Short mmCIF file of C-alpha atoms and ligand atoms in Angstrom, two decimals:
data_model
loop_
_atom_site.label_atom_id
_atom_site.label_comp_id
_atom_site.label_asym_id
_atom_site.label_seq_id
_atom_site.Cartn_x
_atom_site.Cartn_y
_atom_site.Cartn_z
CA UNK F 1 4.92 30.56 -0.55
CA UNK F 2 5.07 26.90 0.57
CA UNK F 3 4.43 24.69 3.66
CA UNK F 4 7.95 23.75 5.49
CA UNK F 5 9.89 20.61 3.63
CA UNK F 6 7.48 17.73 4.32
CA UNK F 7 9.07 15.27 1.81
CA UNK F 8 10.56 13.53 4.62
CA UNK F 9 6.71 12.68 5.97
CA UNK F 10 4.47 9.58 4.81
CA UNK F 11 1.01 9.75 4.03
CA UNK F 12 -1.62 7.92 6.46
CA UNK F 13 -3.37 5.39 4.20
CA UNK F 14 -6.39 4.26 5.87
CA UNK F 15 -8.68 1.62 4.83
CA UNK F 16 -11.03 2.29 1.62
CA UNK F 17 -14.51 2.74 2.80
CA UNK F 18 -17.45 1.17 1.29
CA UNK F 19 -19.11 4.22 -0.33
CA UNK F 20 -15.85 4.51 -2.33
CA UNK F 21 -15.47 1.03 -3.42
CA UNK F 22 -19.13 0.88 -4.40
CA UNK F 23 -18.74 3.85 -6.55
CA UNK F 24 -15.63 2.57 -8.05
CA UNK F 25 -16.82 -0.72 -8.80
CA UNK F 26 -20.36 -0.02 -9.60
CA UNK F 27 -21.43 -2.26 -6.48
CA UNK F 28 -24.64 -2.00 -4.23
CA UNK F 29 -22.67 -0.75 -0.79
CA UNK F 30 -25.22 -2.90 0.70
CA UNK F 31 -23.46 -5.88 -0.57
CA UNK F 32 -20.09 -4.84 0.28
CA UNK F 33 -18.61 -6.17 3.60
CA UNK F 34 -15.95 -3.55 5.52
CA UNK F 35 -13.48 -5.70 6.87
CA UNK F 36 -10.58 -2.83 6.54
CA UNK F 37 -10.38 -0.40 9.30
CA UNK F 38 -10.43 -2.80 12.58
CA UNK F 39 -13.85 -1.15 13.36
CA UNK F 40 -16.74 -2.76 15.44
CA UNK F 41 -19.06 -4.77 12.95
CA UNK F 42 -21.54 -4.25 16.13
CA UNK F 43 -21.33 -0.28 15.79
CA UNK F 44 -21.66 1.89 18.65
CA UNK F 45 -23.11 1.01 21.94
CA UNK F 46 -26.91 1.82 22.08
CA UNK F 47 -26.45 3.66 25.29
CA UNK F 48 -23.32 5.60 23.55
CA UNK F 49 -26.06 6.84 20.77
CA UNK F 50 -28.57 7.73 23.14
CA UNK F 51 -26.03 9.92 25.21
CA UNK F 52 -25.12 11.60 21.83
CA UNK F 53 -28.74 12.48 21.21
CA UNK F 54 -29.87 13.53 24.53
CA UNK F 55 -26.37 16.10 24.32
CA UNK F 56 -26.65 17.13 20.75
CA UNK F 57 -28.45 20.41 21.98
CA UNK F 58 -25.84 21.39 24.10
CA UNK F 59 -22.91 21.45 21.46
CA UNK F 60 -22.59 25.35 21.26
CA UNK F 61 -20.93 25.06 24.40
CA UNK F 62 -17.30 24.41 25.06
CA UNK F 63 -16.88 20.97 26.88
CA UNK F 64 -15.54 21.26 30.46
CA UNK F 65 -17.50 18.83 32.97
CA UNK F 66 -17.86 15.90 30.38
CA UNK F 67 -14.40 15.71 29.63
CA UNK F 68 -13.54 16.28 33.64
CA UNK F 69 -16.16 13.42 34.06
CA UNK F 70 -14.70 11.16 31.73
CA UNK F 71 -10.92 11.44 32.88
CA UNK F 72 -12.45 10.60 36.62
CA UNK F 73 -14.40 7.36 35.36
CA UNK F 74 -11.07 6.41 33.48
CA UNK F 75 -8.89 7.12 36.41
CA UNK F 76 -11.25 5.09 38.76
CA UNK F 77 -11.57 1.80 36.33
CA UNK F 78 -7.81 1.91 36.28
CA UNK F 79 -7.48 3.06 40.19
CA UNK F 80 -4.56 5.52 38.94
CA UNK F 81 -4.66 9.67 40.04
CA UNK F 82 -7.01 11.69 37.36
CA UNK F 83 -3.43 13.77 36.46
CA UNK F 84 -2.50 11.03 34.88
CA UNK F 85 -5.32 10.15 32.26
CA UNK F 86 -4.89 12.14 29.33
CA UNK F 87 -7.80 12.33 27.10
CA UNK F 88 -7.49 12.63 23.75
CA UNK F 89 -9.05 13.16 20.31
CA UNK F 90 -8.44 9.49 19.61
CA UNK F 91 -5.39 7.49 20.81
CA UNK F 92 -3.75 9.39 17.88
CA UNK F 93 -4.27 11.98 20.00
CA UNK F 94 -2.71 10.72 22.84
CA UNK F 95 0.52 10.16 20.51
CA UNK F 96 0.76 13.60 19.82
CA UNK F 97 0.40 14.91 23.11
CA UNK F 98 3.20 12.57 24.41
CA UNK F 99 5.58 13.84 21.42
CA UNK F 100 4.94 17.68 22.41
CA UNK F 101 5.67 16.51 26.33
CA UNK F 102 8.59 14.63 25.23
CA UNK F 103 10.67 15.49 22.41
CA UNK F 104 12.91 17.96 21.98
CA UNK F 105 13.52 18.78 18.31
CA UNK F 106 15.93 15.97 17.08
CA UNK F 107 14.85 13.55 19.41
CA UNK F 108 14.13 9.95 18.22
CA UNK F 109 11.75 7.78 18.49
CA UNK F 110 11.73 3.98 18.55
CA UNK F 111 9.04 1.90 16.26
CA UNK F 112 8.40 -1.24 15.24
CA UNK F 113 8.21 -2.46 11.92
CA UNK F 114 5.97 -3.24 10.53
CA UNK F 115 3.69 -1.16 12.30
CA UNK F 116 1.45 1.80 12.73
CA UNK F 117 2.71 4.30 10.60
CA UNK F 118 1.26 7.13 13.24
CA UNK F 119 4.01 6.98 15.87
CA UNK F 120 6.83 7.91 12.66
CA UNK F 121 4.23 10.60 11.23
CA UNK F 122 3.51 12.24 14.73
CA UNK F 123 7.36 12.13 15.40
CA UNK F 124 8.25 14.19 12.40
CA UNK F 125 5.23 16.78 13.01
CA UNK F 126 7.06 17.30 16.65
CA UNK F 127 10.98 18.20 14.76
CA UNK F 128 11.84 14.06 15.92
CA UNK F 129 13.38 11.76 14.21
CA UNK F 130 12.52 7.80 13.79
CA UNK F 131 13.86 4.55 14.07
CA UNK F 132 12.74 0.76 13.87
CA UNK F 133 12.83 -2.72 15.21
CA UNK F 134 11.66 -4.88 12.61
CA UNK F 135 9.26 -7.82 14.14
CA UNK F 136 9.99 -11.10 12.09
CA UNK F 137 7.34 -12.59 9.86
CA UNK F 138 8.91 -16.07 10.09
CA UNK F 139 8.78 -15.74 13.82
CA UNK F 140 4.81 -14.83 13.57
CA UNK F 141 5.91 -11.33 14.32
CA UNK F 142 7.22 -12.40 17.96
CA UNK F 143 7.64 -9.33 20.59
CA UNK F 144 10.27 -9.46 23.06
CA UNK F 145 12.69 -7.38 24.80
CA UNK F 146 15.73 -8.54 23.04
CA UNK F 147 14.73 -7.69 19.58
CA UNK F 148 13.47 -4.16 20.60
CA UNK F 149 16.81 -3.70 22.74
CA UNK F 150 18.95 -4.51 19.78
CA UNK F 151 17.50 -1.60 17.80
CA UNK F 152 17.79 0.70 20.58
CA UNK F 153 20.04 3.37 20.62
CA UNK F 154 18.84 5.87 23.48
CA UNK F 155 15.54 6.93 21.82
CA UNK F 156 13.05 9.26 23.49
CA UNK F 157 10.45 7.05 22.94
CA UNK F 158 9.78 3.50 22.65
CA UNK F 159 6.82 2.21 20.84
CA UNK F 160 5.59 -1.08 21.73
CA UNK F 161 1.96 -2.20 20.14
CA UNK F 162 0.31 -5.06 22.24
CA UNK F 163 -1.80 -6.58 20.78
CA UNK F 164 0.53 -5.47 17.25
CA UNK F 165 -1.36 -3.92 14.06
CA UNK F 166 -1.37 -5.54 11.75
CA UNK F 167 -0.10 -9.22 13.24
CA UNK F 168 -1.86 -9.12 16.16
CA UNK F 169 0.74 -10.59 17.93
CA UNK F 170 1.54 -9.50 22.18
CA UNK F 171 4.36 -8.68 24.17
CA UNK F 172 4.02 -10.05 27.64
CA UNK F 173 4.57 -7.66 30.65
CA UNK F 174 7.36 -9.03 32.09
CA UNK F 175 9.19 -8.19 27.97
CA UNK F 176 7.54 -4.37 28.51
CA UNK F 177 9.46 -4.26 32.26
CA UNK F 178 13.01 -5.42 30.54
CA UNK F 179 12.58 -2.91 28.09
CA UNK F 180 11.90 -0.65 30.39
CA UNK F 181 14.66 -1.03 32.97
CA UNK F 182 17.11 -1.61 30.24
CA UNK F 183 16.80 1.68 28.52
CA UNK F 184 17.64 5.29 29.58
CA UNK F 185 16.16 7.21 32.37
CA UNK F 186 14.74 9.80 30.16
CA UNK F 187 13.53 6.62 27.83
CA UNK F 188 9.52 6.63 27.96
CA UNK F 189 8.04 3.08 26.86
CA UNK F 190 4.66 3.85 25.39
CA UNK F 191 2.30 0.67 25.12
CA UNK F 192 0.18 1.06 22.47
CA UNK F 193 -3.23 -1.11 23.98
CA UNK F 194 -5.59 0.14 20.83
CA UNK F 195 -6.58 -3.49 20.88
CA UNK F 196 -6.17 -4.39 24.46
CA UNK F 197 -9.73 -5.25 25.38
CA UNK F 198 -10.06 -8.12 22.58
CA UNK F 199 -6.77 -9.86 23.98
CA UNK F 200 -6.52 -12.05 26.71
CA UNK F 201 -3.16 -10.98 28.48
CA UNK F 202 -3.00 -7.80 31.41
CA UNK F 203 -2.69 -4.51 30.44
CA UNK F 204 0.28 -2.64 31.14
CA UNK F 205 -1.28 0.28 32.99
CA UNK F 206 -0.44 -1.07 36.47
CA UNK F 207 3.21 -0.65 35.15
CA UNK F 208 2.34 3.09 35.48
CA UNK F 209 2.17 3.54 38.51
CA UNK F 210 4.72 1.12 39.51
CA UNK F 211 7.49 2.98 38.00
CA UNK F 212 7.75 6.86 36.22
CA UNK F 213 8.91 5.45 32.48
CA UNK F 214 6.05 3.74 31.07
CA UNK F 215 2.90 5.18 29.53
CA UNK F 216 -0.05 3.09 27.89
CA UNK F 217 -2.44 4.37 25.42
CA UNK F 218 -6.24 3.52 25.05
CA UNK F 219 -8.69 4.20 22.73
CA UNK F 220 -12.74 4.21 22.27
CA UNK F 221 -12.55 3.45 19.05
CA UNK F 222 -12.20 -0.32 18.41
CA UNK F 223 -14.15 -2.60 21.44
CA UNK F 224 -16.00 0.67 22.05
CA UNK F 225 -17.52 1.06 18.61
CA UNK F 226 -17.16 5.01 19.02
CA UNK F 227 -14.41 5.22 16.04
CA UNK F 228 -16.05 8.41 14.47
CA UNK F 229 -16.09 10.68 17.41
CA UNK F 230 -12.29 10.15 17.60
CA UNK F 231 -11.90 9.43 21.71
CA UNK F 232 -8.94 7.98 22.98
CA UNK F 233 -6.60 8.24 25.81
CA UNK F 234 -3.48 8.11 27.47
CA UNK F 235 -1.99 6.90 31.02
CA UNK F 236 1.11 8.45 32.17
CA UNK F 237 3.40 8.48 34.93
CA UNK F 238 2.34 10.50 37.51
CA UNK F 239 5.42 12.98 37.22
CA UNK F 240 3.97 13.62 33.24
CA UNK F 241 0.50 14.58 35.13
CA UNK F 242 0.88 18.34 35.02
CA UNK F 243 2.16 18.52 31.46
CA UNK F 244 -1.13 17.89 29.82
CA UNK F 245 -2.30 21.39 30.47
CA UNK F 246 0.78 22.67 28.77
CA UNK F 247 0.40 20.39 25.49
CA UNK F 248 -3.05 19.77 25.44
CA UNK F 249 -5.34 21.09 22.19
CA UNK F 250 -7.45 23.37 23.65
CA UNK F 251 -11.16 21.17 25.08
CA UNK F 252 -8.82 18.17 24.11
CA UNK F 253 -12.16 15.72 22.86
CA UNK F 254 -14.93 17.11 22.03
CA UNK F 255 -18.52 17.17 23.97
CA UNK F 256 -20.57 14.59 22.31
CA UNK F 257 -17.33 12.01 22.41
CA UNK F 258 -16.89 12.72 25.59
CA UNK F 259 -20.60 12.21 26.36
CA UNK F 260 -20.69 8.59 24.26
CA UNK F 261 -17.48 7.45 25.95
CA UNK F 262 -19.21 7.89 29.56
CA UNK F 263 -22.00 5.93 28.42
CA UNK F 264 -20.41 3.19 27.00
CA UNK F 265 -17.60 2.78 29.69
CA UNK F 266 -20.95 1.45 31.70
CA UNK F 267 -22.51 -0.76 28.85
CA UNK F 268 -20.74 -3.41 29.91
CA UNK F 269 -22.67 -5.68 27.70
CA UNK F 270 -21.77 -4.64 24.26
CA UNK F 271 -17.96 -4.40 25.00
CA UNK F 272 -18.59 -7.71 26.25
CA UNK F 273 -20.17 -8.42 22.80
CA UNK F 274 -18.26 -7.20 20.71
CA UNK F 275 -15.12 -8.99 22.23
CA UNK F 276 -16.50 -12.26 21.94
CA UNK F 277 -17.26 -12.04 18.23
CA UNK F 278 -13.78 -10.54 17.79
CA UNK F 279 -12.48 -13.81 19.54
CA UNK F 280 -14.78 -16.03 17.80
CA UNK F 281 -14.16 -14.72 14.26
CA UNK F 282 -10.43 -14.69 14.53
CA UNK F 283 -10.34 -18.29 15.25
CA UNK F 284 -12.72 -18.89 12.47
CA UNK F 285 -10.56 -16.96 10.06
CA UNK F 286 -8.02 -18.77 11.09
CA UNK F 287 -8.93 -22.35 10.94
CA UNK F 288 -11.09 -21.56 7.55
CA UNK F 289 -9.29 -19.32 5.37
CA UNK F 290 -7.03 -21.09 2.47
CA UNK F 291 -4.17 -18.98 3.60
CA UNK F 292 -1.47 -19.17 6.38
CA UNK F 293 -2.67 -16.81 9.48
CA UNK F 294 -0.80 -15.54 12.27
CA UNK F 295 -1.86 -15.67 15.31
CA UNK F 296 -3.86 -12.72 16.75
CA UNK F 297 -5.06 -10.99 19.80
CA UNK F 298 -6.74 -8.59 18.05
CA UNK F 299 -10.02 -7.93 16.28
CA UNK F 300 -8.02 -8.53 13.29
CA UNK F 301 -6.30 -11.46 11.00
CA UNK F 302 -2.56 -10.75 8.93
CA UNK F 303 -2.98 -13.46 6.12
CA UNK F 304 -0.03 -14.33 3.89
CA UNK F 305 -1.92 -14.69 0.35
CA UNK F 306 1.62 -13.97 -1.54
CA UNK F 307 0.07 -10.86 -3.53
CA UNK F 308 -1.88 -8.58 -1.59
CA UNK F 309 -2.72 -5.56 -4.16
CA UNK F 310 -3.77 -8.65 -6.28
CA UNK F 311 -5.92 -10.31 -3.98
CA UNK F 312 -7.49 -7.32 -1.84
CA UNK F 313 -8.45 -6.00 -5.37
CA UNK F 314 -9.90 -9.18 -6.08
CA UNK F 315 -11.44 -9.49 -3.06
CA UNK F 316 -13.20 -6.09 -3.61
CA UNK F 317 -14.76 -7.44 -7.07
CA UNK F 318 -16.42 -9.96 -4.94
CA UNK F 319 -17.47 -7.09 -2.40
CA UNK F 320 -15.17 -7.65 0.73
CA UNK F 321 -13.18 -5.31 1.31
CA UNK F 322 -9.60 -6.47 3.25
CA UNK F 323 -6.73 -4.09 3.53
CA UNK F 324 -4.12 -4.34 1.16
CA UNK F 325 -0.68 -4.91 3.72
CA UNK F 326 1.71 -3.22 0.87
CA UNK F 327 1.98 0.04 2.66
CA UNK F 328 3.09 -1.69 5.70
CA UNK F 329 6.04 -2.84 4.43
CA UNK F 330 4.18 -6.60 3.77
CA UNK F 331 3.40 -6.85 -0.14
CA UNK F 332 2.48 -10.76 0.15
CA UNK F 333 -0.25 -10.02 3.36
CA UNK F 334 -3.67 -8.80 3.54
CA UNK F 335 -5.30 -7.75 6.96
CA UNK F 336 -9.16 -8.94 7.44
CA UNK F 337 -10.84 -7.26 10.24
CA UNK F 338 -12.99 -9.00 12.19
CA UNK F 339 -17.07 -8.92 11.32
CA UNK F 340 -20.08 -10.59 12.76
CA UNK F 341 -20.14 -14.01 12.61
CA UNK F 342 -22.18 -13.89 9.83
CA UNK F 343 -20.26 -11.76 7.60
CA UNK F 344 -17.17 -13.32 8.68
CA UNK F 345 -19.05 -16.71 7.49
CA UNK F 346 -19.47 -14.98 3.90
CA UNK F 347 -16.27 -12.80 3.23
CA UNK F 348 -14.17 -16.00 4.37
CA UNK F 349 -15.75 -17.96 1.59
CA UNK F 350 -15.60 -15.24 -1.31
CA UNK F 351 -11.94 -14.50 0.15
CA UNK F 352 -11.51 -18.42 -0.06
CA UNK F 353 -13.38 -18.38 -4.13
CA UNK F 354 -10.75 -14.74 -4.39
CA UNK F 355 -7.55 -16.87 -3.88
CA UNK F 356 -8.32 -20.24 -5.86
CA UNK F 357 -9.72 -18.29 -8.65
CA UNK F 358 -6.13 -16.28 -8.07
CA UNK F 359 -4.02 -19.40 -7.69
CA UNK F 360 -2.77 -17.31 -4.36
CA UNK F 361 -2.74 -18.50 -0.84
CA UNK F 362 -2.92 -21.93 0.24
CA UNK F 363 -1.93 -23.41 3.62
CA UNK F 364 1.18 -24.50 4.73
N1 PMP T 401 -2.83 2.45 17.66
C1 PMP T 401 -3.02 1.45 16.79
C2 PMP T 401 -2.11 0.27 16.85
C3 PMP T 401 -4.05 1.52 15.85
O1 PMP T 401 -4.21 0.53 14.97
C4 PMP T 401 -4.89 2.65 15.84
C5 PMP T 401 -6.03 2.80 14.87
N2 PMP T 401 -5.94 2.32 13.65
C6 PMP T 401 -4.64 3.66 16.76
C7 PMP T 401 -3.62 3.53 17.66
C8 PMP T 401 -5.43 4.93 16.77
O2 PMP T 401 -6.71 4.75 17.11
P1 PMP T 401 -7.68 5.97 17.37
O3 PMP T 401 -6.94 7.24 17.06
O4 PMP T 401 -8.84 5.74 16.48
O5 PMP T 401 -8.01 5.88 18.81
#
């Protein structure tokens, strides 16, 4: 007895934690920096972990009004119809639900590539089928309309990531609209906005309600600091809106992430926070690293070092731990996340001791 044929599905690799590389290495995890997962080096919002303590009592019960409360203060910020916010154990979540609403077994979906390896995996759970439009290194991983088009071949689904993981790279509305109007009816573009709040360009969501084929997807998990509670969502068209109840997890996020997300939509101050460090340390990664960057909008830096398992092993030794680009398809670049400015100050230069000591990176 044996689970269906999965040989055809990847593994998600996620970024090594820092209990695991302290055990491995026989390192203090106090002395390790995390710069692997694109989390917030600020953690949660205080007001998040309050709401989480003043609810933990009430977790025997199923969540109903929290998660009706939360899809109402999401609809309002984004001044679309409550139908349409679908919230979601994450924004992986979110991908899920859109694949049950959308795909008919066979179906394909459009990715990019590189890229995140969920929208593939989540395809192939749902009977789909995936295809890619490969983003350019030499062109610092440039999104537009024409090179998604020329991959496209009547997919269900489009995946567009803006800002990208793991360039960090955008696609400007007016790209998302071309795609849009230049593919099928039944074609749903799904902006991926994971990383939309540390970026400096408009989020598609307006497009929603403009028009019926675009959805955008949103998580808590990055600006938000609320990664571990796994709260995300999705905006649809409104025509989607009744779906939800039909592919929706049963109590679709769970009470105390539904609780923490409330309280930091209104803690304005450490989103505010946390996107100025992001901003700040991206430049400074950037301009000090001995290693060609590209350009990001994210909380997040692709550096070509030319051997990434060498140097994000390396890098580990010297207690920083970067994520190792291989899996994405991009052996010669690692992916440093974003810390406070002071451990951004101090992985940058054991990074910059990693590569001489190496003989890897150096700028262009
Ligand atoms: N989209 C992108 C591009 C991501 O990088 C991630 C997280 N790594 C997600 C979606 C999912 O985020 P979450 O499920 O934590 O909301």
């Amino acid at each position: 007895m044996h689970p269906r044929d999965l040989s055809d599905h990847s593994q998600y690799v996620p970024g090594r934690g820092v209990e695991e590389v302290a055990r491995d290495r026989g390192l203090d995890p106090d002395d390790l920096i995390k710069l692997s997962s694109n989390e917030n080096p600020h953690g949660p919002s205080p007001a998040a972990v309050e709401a989480i303590r003043e609810h933990a009592d009430r977790v025997h019960q199923y969540p109903k009004s929290s998660h009706t409360d939360l899809t109402a203060k999401i609809a309002e910020k984004w001044g679309v119809a409550t139908e349409q916010v679908w919230v979601s154990p994450g924004a992986d979540g979110s991908i899920d639900y859109l694949a049950r609403a959308a795909l008919e077994p066979g179906d394909e979906v459009l990715v990019p590539s590189p890229g995140f390896a969920y929208y593939g995996m989540s395809a192939r759970y749902h009977h789909g089928g995936v295809t890619e439009y490969a983003l350019d290194p030499a062109d610092g991983f440039a999104q537009d309309a024409e090179t998604v088009l020329s991959a496209y071949g009547g997919e269900r689904i489009v995946y567009v990531t803006s800002p990208h993981n793991p360039s960090g790279s955008t696609m400007p509305l007016d790209e998302v609209k071309a795609i849009a109007d230049a593919t099928a009816e039944d074609t749903l573009v799904v902006v991926d906005e994971a990383y939309g709040e540390f970026a400096d360009v408009d989020s598609a969501i307006p497009l929603v309600d403009e028009r019926d084929d675009v959805a955008v997807l949103r998580t808590f998990s990055k600006a938000y600091g609320l990664a571990g509670l796994r709260i995300g969502y999705s905006v649809v068209p409104e025509a989607w809106g009744e779906a939800y109840a039909r592919v929706n997890t049963p109590f679709a996020a769970n009470e105390l992430a539904c609780r923490a997300a409330l309280a930091a939509l209104d803690d304005e101050a450490h989103v505010t926070e946390s996107v100025e460090t992001a901003q700040w340390a991206r430049e400074y990664i950037a301009d000090e690293l001995d290693a060609p960057t590209v350009e990001s909008a994210g909380n997040f830096v692709l550096a070509e070092v030319g051997d990434a398992e060498r140097a994000a092993d390396a890098a580990q030794e010297r207690g920083v731990i970067i994520r190792d680009c291989t899996s994405f398809g991009l052996p010669n670049h690692v992916r440093i996340s974003t810390g406070t400015r002071e451990e951004t100050r101090e992985a940058v230069e054991r990074l910059n001791e990693t590569l001489a000591d190496l003989g890897l990176g150096v700028r262009a």
